[in-house]
Every structure is written in C-alpha cells, then in structure tokens.
Coordinates of N, CA, C and O in Angstrom, one line a residue:
M52 N 0.8 -1.2 0.0 CA 0.0 0.0 0.0 C 0.9 1.2 0.0 O 0.6 2.2 -0.7
H53 N 2.0 1.2 0.7 CA 2.9 2.4 0.8 C 3.5 2.7 -0.5 O 3.6 3.9 -0.9
R54 N 3.8 1.7 -1.3 CA 4.4 1.9 -2.6 C 3.5 2.6 -3.6 O 3.9 3.5 -4.3
I55 N 2.2 2.4 -3.5 CA 1.2 3.0 -4.4 C 1.2 4.5 -4.0 O 1.2 5.4 -4.9
S56 N 1.3 4.8 -2.8 CA 1.3 6.2 -2.3 C 2.5 7.0 -2.9 O 2.4 8.1 -3.4
I57 N 3.7 6.3 -2.8 CA 4.9 6.9 -3.4 C 4.8 7.1 -4.9 O 5.1 8.2 -5.4
D58 N 4.3 6.1 -5.6 CA 4.1 6.2 -7.0 C 3.1 7.4 -7.4 O 3.4 8.1 -8.4
A59 N 2.1 7.5 -6.6 CA 1.1 8.6 -6.9 C 1.7 9.9 -6.7 O 1.5 10.8 -7.5
K60 N 2.6 10.1 -5.7 CA 3.3 11.4 -5.5 C 4.2 11.7 -6.6 O 4.3 12.8 -7.1
R61 N 4.9 10.7 -7.1 CA 5.8 10.9 -8.2 C 5.1 11.3 -9.4 O 5.5 12.2 -10.2
E62 N 4.0 10.7 -9.7 CA 3.2 11.0 -10.9 C 2.6 12.4 -10.8 O 2.6 13.2 -11.7
E63 N 2.2 12.8 -9.6 CA 1.6 14.1 -9.4 C 2.7 15.2 -9.6 O 2.5 16.2 -10.3
R64 N 3.9 15.0 -9.2 CA 5.0 15.9 -9.4 C 5.4 16.0 -10.9 O 5.7 17.0 -11.4
A65 N 5.4 14.8 -11.5 CA 5.7 14.8 -13.0 C 4.7 15.5 -13.8 O 5.0 16.1 -14.8
M66 N 3.4 15.5 -13.4 CA 2.4 16.2 -14.2 C 2.3 17.7 -13.9 O 1.8 18.4 -14.7
R67 N 2.7 18.1 -12.7 CA 2.7 19.5 -12.3 C 3.7 20.4 -13.1 O 4.8 19.9 -13.3
R68 N 3.3 21.5 -13.5 CA 4.1 22.4 -14.2 C 4.9 23.4 -13.3 O 4.3 23.9 -12.4
L69 N 6.2 23.6 -13.6 CA 7.0 24.5 -12.8 C 6.5 25.9 -13.0 O 6.3 26.4 -14.1
Q70 N 6.2 26.6 -11.9 CA 5.7 28.0 -11.9 C 6.9 29.0 -12.0 O 7.6 29.1 -11.1
V71 N 7.0 29.7 -13.2 CA 8.2 30.5 -13.5 C 7.8 32.0 -13.6 O 6.7 32.3 -14.1
G72 N 8.7 32.8 -13.1 CA 8.6 34.3 -13.3 C 9.8 34.8 -14.0 O 10.9 34.3 -13.9
V73 N 9.6 35.9 -14.7 CA 10.7 36.6 -15.4 C 10.8 38.0 -15.0 O 9.8 38.7 -15.1
I74 N 11.9 38.5 -14.6 CA 12.2 39.8 -14.2 C 13.0 40.5 -15.3 O 14.1 40.0 -15.6
G75 N 12.5 41.5 -15.9 CA 13.2 42.2 -17.0 C 12.6 41.7 -18.3 O 12.8 40.5 -18.7
L76 N 11.9 42.6 -19.1 CA 11.2 42.1 -20.3 C 11.8 42.8 -21.5 O 11.0 43.1 -22.5
G77 N 13.1 42.9 -21.6 CA 13.7 43.4 -22.8 C 13.8 42.3 -23.8 O 13.0 41.3 -23.7
E78 N 14.7 42.4 -24.7 CA 14.9 41.3 -25.8 C 15.1 39.9 -25.2 O 14.4 39.0 -25.6
I79 N 16.0 39.8 -24.2 CA 16.3 38.5 -23.7 C 15.2 38.0 -22.8 O 14.8 36.9 -22.9
G80 N 14.6 38.9 -21.9 CA 13.5 38.5 -21.1 C 12.3 38.0 -21.9 O 11.7 37.0 -21.6
G81 N 12.0 38.8 -23.0 CA 10.9 38.4 -23.9 C 11.2 37.1 -24.5 O 10.2 36.3 -24.7
A82 N 12.4 36.8 -24.9 CA 12.7 35.5 -25.5 C 12.5 34.4 -24.5 O 12.1 33.3 -24.8
H83 N 12.9 34.6 -23.2 CA 12.7 33.6 -22.2 C 11.2 33.3 -22.0 O 10.8 32.2 -21.9
C84 N 10.4 34.4 -22.0 CA 8.9 34.2 -21.9 C 8.4 33.3 -23.0 O 7.6 32.4 -22.8
A85 N 8.8 33.6 -24.2 CA 8.3 32.9 -25.4 C 8.8 31.4 -25.3 O 8.0 30.5 -25.6
S86 N 10.0 31.2 -24.8 CA 10.5 29.8 -24.7 C 9.7 29.0 -23.6 O 9.3 27.9 -23.8
I87 N 9.5 29.7 -22.5 CA 8.7 29.0 -21.4 C 7.3 28.6 -21.9 O 6.8 27.5 -21.5
A88 N 6.7 29.4 -22.7 CA 5.4 29.2 -23.2 C 5.3 27.9 -24.0 O 4.2 27.3 -24.2
T89 N 6.4 27.5 -24.6 CA 6.5 26.3 -25.4 C 6.7 25.0 -24.6 O 6.6 23.9 -25.2
L90 N 7.1 25.1 -23.3 CA 7.4 24.0 -22.5 C 6.2 23.4 -21.8 O 5.6 24.1 -21.0
P91 N 6.0 22.1 -22.0 CA 4.8 21.5 -21.3 C 5.0 21.3 -19.8 O 4.1 21.2 -19.1
Q92 N 6.3 21.4 -19.4 CA 6.6 21.2 -18.0 C 6.8 22.5 -17.2 O 7.1 22.4 -16.0
A93 N 6.5 23.6 -17.9 CA 6.7 24.9 -17.2 C 5.5 25.8 -17.6 O 4.9 25.7 -18.6
Q94 N 5.3 26.8 -16.7 CA 4.2 27.7 -16.9 C 4.7 29.1 -16.5 O 5.1 29.3 -15.3
L95 N 4.6 30.1 -17.4 CA 4.9 31.5 -17.0 C 3.8 32.0 -16.2 O 2.7 32.2 -16.7
V96 N 4.0 32.4 -15.0 CA 2.9 32.8 -14.1 C 3.1 34.3 -13.7 O 2.1 34.9 -13.3
A97 N 4.3 34.9 -13.8 CA 4.5 36.2 -13.4 C 5.6 36.9 -14.2 O 6.6 36.2 -14.5
V98 N 5.5 38.2 -14.5 CA 6.5 38.9 -15.2 C 6.6 40.3 -14.5 O 5.6 40.8 -14.0
A99 N 7.8 40.8 -14.6 CA 8.0 42.2 -14.0 C 8.9 43.0 -14.8 O 9.9 42.5 -15.4
D100 N 8.5 44.3 -14.9 CA 9.3 45.3 -15.7 C 8.9 46.6 -15.1 O 7.8 46.8 -14.8
L101 N 9.9 47.6 -15.1 CA 9.6 48.9 -14.7 C 8.6 49.6 -15.7 O 7.9 50.5 -15.3
R102 N 8.6 49.1 -16.9 CA 7.7 49.7 -17.9 C 6.4 48.9 -17.8 O 6.3 47.8 -18.4
S103 N 5.5 49.4 -17.1 CA 4.2 48.7 -16.8 C 3.5 48.3 -18.0 O 2.8 47.2 -18.0
E104 N 3.5 49.1 -19.1 CA 2.8 48.7 -20.3 C 3.4 47.5 -21.0 O 2.7 46.6 -21.5
V105 N 4.7 47.4 -20.9 CA 5.4 46.2 -21.4 C 5.1 45.0 -20.6 O 4.7 43.9 -21.2
A106 N 5.1 45.1 -19.3 CA 4.7 44.0 -18.4 C 3.3 43.5 -18.7 O 3.0 42.3 -18.8
A107 N 2.4 44.5 -18.8 CA 1.0 44.1 -19.1 C 0.8 43.4 -20.4 O 0.0 42.5 -20.5
T108 N 1.5 43.9 -21.4 CA 1.4 43.3 -22.8 C 1.9 41.8 -22.7 O 1.2 40.9 -23.2
I109 N 3.1 41.6 -22.2 CA 3.7 40.3 -22.1 C 2.8 39.4 -21.2 O 2.5 38.2 -21.6
A110 N 2.4 39.9 -20.1 CA 1.5 39.1 -19.2 C 0.2 38.6 -19.9 O -0.2 37.5 -19.8
G111 N -0.4 39.6 -20.6 CA -1.6 39.3 -21.4 C -1.4 38.2 -22.5 O -2.2 37.3 -22.7
R112 N -0.2 38.3 -23.1 CA 0.1 37.3 -24.2 C 0.2 35.9 -23.7 O -0.2 35.0 -24.3
Y113 N 0.7 35.8 -22.5 CA 1.0 34.4 -21.9 C 0.2 34.0 -20.7 O 0.4 33.0 -20.1
G114 N -0.8 34.8 -20.4 CA -1.7 34.5 -19.3 C -1.0 34.6 -17.9 O -1.3 33.8 -17.0
A115 N 0.0 35.4 -17.8 CA 0.7 35.6 -16.5 C 0.2 36.9 -15.8 O -0.6 37.6 -16.3
T116 N 0.7 37.1 -14.6 CA 0.4 38.3 -13.8 C 1.5 39.3 -14.1 O 2.7 38.9 -14.0
A117 N 1.2 40.6 -14.3 CA 2.2 41.6 -14.5 C 2.5 42.3 -13.2 O 1.6 42.6 -12.4
Y118 N 3.8 42.6 -13.0 CA 4.2 43.4 -11.8 C 5.1 44.5 -12.3 O 5.8 44.4 -13.3
G119 N 5.2 45.6 -11.5 CA 6.0 46.7 -11.8 C 7.4 46.7 -11.1 O 8.2 47.6 -11.4
S120 N 7.6 45.7 -10.3 CA 8.9 45.6 -9.6 C 9.2 44.1 -9.3 O 8.3 43.2 -9.3
A121 N 10.5 43.9 -9.1 CA 11.0 42.5 -8.8 C 10.4 42.1 -7.4 O 10.0 41.0 -7.2
E122 N 10.3 43.1 -6.5 CA 9.8 42.7 -5.1 C 8.4 42.2 -5.2 O 8.1 41.2 -4.5
E123 N 7.6 42.8 -6.0 CA 6.2 42.4 -6.2 C 6.2 41.0 -6.8 O 5.4 40.1 -6.3
L124 N 7.0 40.8 -7.8 CA 7.0 39.5 -8.5 C 7.4 38.4 -7.5 O 6.8 37.3 -7.5
L125 N 8.4 38.7 -6.7 CA 9.0 37.6 -5.8 C 8.0 37.2 -4.7 O 8.1 36.2 -4.1
A126 N 6.9 38.0 -4.5 CA 5.9 37.7 -3.6 C 4.7 36.9 -4.2 O 3.8 36.6 -3.6
H127 N 4.9 36.6 -5.5 CA 3.8 35.9 -6.2 C 3.6 34.5 -5.6 O 4.5 33.8 -5.5
P128 N 2.4 34.2 -5.3 CA 2.1 32.9 -4.6 C 2.5 31.7 -5.6 O 2.1 31.7 -6.7
G129 N 3.2 30.7 -5.0 CA 3.5 29.5 -5.8 C 4.7 29.6 -6.7 O 5.0 28.6 -7.4
L130 N 5.3 30.7 -6.7 CA 6.5 30.9 -7.6 C 7.6 29.9 -7.2 O 8.0 29.8 -6.1
E131 N 8.1 29.2 -8.2 CA 9.1 28.2 -8.0 C 10.4 28.5 -8.7 O 11.5 27.9 -8.3
A132 N 10.5 29.3 -9.7 CA 11.7 29.6 -10.4 C 11.6 31.0 -10.9 O 10.5 31.5 -11.3
V133 N 12.8 31.7 -11.0 CA 12.8 33.1 -11.4 C 14.0 33.2 -12.4 O 15.1 32.7 -12.2
I134 N 13.7 33.9 -13.5 CA 14.7 34.2 -14.5 C 14.9 35.7 -14.4 O 14.0 36.5 -14.5
I135 N 16.2 36.2 -14.1 CA 16.5 37.6 -14.0 C 17.2 37.9 -15.3 O 18.3 37.5 -15.6
A136 N 16.5 38.8 -16.1 CA 17.1 39.1 -17.5 C 17.2 40.7 -17.5 O 16.5 41.4 -18.3
L137 N 18.1 41.2 -16.7 CA 18.3 42.6 -16.6 C 19.7 43.0 -17.1 O 20.6 42.1 -17.1
Q138 N 19.8 44.2 -17.5 CA 21.2 44.7 -17.9 C 22.1 44.7 -16.7 O 21.6 44.8 -15.5
I139 N 23.3 44.6 -16.9 CA 24.3 44.6 -15.8 C 24.2 45.9 -15.0 O 24.1 47.0 -15.6
G140 N 24.2 45.8 -13.7 CA 24.0 46.9 -12.9 C 23.7 46.5 -11.5 O 23.9 45.3 -11.1
R141 N 23.3 47.4 -10.7 CA 22.9 47.0 -9.3 C 21.9 45.9 -9.1 O 21.9 45.1 -8.2
A142 N 20.9 45.9 -10.1 CA 19.8 45.0 -10.0 C 20.4 43.5 -10.1 O 19.8 42.6 -9.5
H143 N 21.5 43.3 -10.8 CA 22.1 42.0 -10.9 C 22.6 41.5 -9.5 O 22.8 40.4 -9.3
V144 N 23.0 42.5 -8.7 CA 23.4 42.1 -7.3 C 22.3 42.0 -6.4 O 22.1 41.0 -5.7
W145 N 21.4 43.0 -6.4 CA 20.3 43.0 -5.4 C 19.3 41.9 -5.6 O 18.9 41.2 -4.7
T146 N 18.8 41.7 -6.9 CA 17.8 40.7 -7.1 C 18.2 39.3 -6.7 O 17.4 38.6 -6.0
P147 N 19.4 38.8 -7.1 CA 19.7 37.4 -6.6 C 19.8 37.3 -5.1 O 19.4 36.2 -4.6
V148 N 20.3 38.3 -4.5 CA 20.4 38.3 -3.0 C 19.0 38.2 -2.4 O 18.7 37.4 -1.5
T149 N 18.0 38.9 -3.0 CA 16.6 38.8 -2.6 C 16.1 37.4 -2.8 O 15.4 36.8 -2.0
C150 N 16.4 36.9 -4.0 CA 15.8 35.6 -4.4 C 16.4 34.5 -3.6 O 15.7 33.5 -3.3
Q151 N 17.6 34.6 -3.0 CA 18.2 33.5 -2.3 C 17.4 33.3 -1.0 O 17.5 32.2 -0.4
N152 N 16.6 34.3 -0.5 CA 15.8 34.1 0.7 C 14.5 33.3 0.4 O 13.8 33.0 1.3
L153 N 14.2 33.1 -0.9 CA 13.1 32.3 -1.3 C 13.5 30.9 -1.6 O 14.6 30.6 -1.8
V154 N 12.5 30.0 -1.5 CA 12.8 28.6 -1.9 C 12.4 28.5 -3.4 O 11.3 28.2 -3.7
C155 N 13.3 28.9 -4.3 CA 13.0 28.8 -5.7 C 14.3 28.7 -6.5 O 15.4 29.0 -5.9
R156 N 14.2 28.3 -7.7 CA 15.4 28.2 -8.6 C 15.6 29.6 -9.2 O 14.7 30.3 -9.4
L157 N 16.9 29.8 -9.6 CA 17.2 31.1 -10.1 C 18.1 31.0 -11.4 O 19.1 30.2 -11.3
L158 N 17.8 31.7 -12.4 CA 18.6 31.8 -13.6 C 18.9 33.2 -13.8 O 18.0 34.1 -13.9
L159 N 20.2 33.6 -13.8 CA 20.6 35.0 -13.9 C 21.2 35.2 -15.3 O 22.3 34.6 -15.6
E160 N 20.5 35.9 -16.1 CA 21.0 36.2 -17.5 C 21.7 37.5 -17.5 O 21.2 38.5 -17.1
K161 N 23.0 37.5 -18.0 CA 23.8 38.7 -18.1 C 24.0 39.1 -19.5 O 24.2 38.2 -20.4
K162 N 23.9 40.4 -19.8 CA 24.2 40.8 -21.2 C 25.1 42.1 -21.1 O 25.3 42.7 -20.2

C-alpha cells in the first residue's frame, strides 16, 4: 500500500508544471517568456518590468500576472523559479540576493 502512495506522489510531481517568473522584459527576457510558453513542464505565471505597459502586454500574451517591480513578482504565490534578465548593474546584485531568501530556482541572464 505504501508503494502506491509513493508512485502517486511521483506521478503528481511529474504532471505539475514548474511555476516560473521573469524579471526584465527586454529582448532577452521576452525570449525567455516565449520559450517558457512552449514547454509542457513549465508555466509562465509572473513577469516584472519597470515599464508597466510592457509587463501588461507580455503578461496578457502568456496568461501571466504583470508586476512593476521585482519585489512584487517575488511575492507571487506559488512561484518556484525566477529568471533575471536585466542589464548589468545594481539589479544583478540586489535581485539574486533577494531571491536567495526564497525557496526557488534562479537563472541569472547577463548581457
């Protein structure tokens, strides 16, 4: 009986999609969003950009929630992974430090 329970949990994890957020919606961030949308095992759930109209457009395209800051995105319920696609600067230092306090995966894209 115990084995069935373990197998059911594995199957549930395999079927669940990784909840992903993207911070920075320039060329690289937009490409990440488009790529995530093609993956059956991932779901874009949140995007953030200081340009609120860009965030709203991308969020609408992929069924995600738009945020105006990284802090807001990082508070998104159920977020499991974050892609930081910002230009090199202070945000590359601050955002990963903030993310390390969360239980999530992190991809830092530098350009």
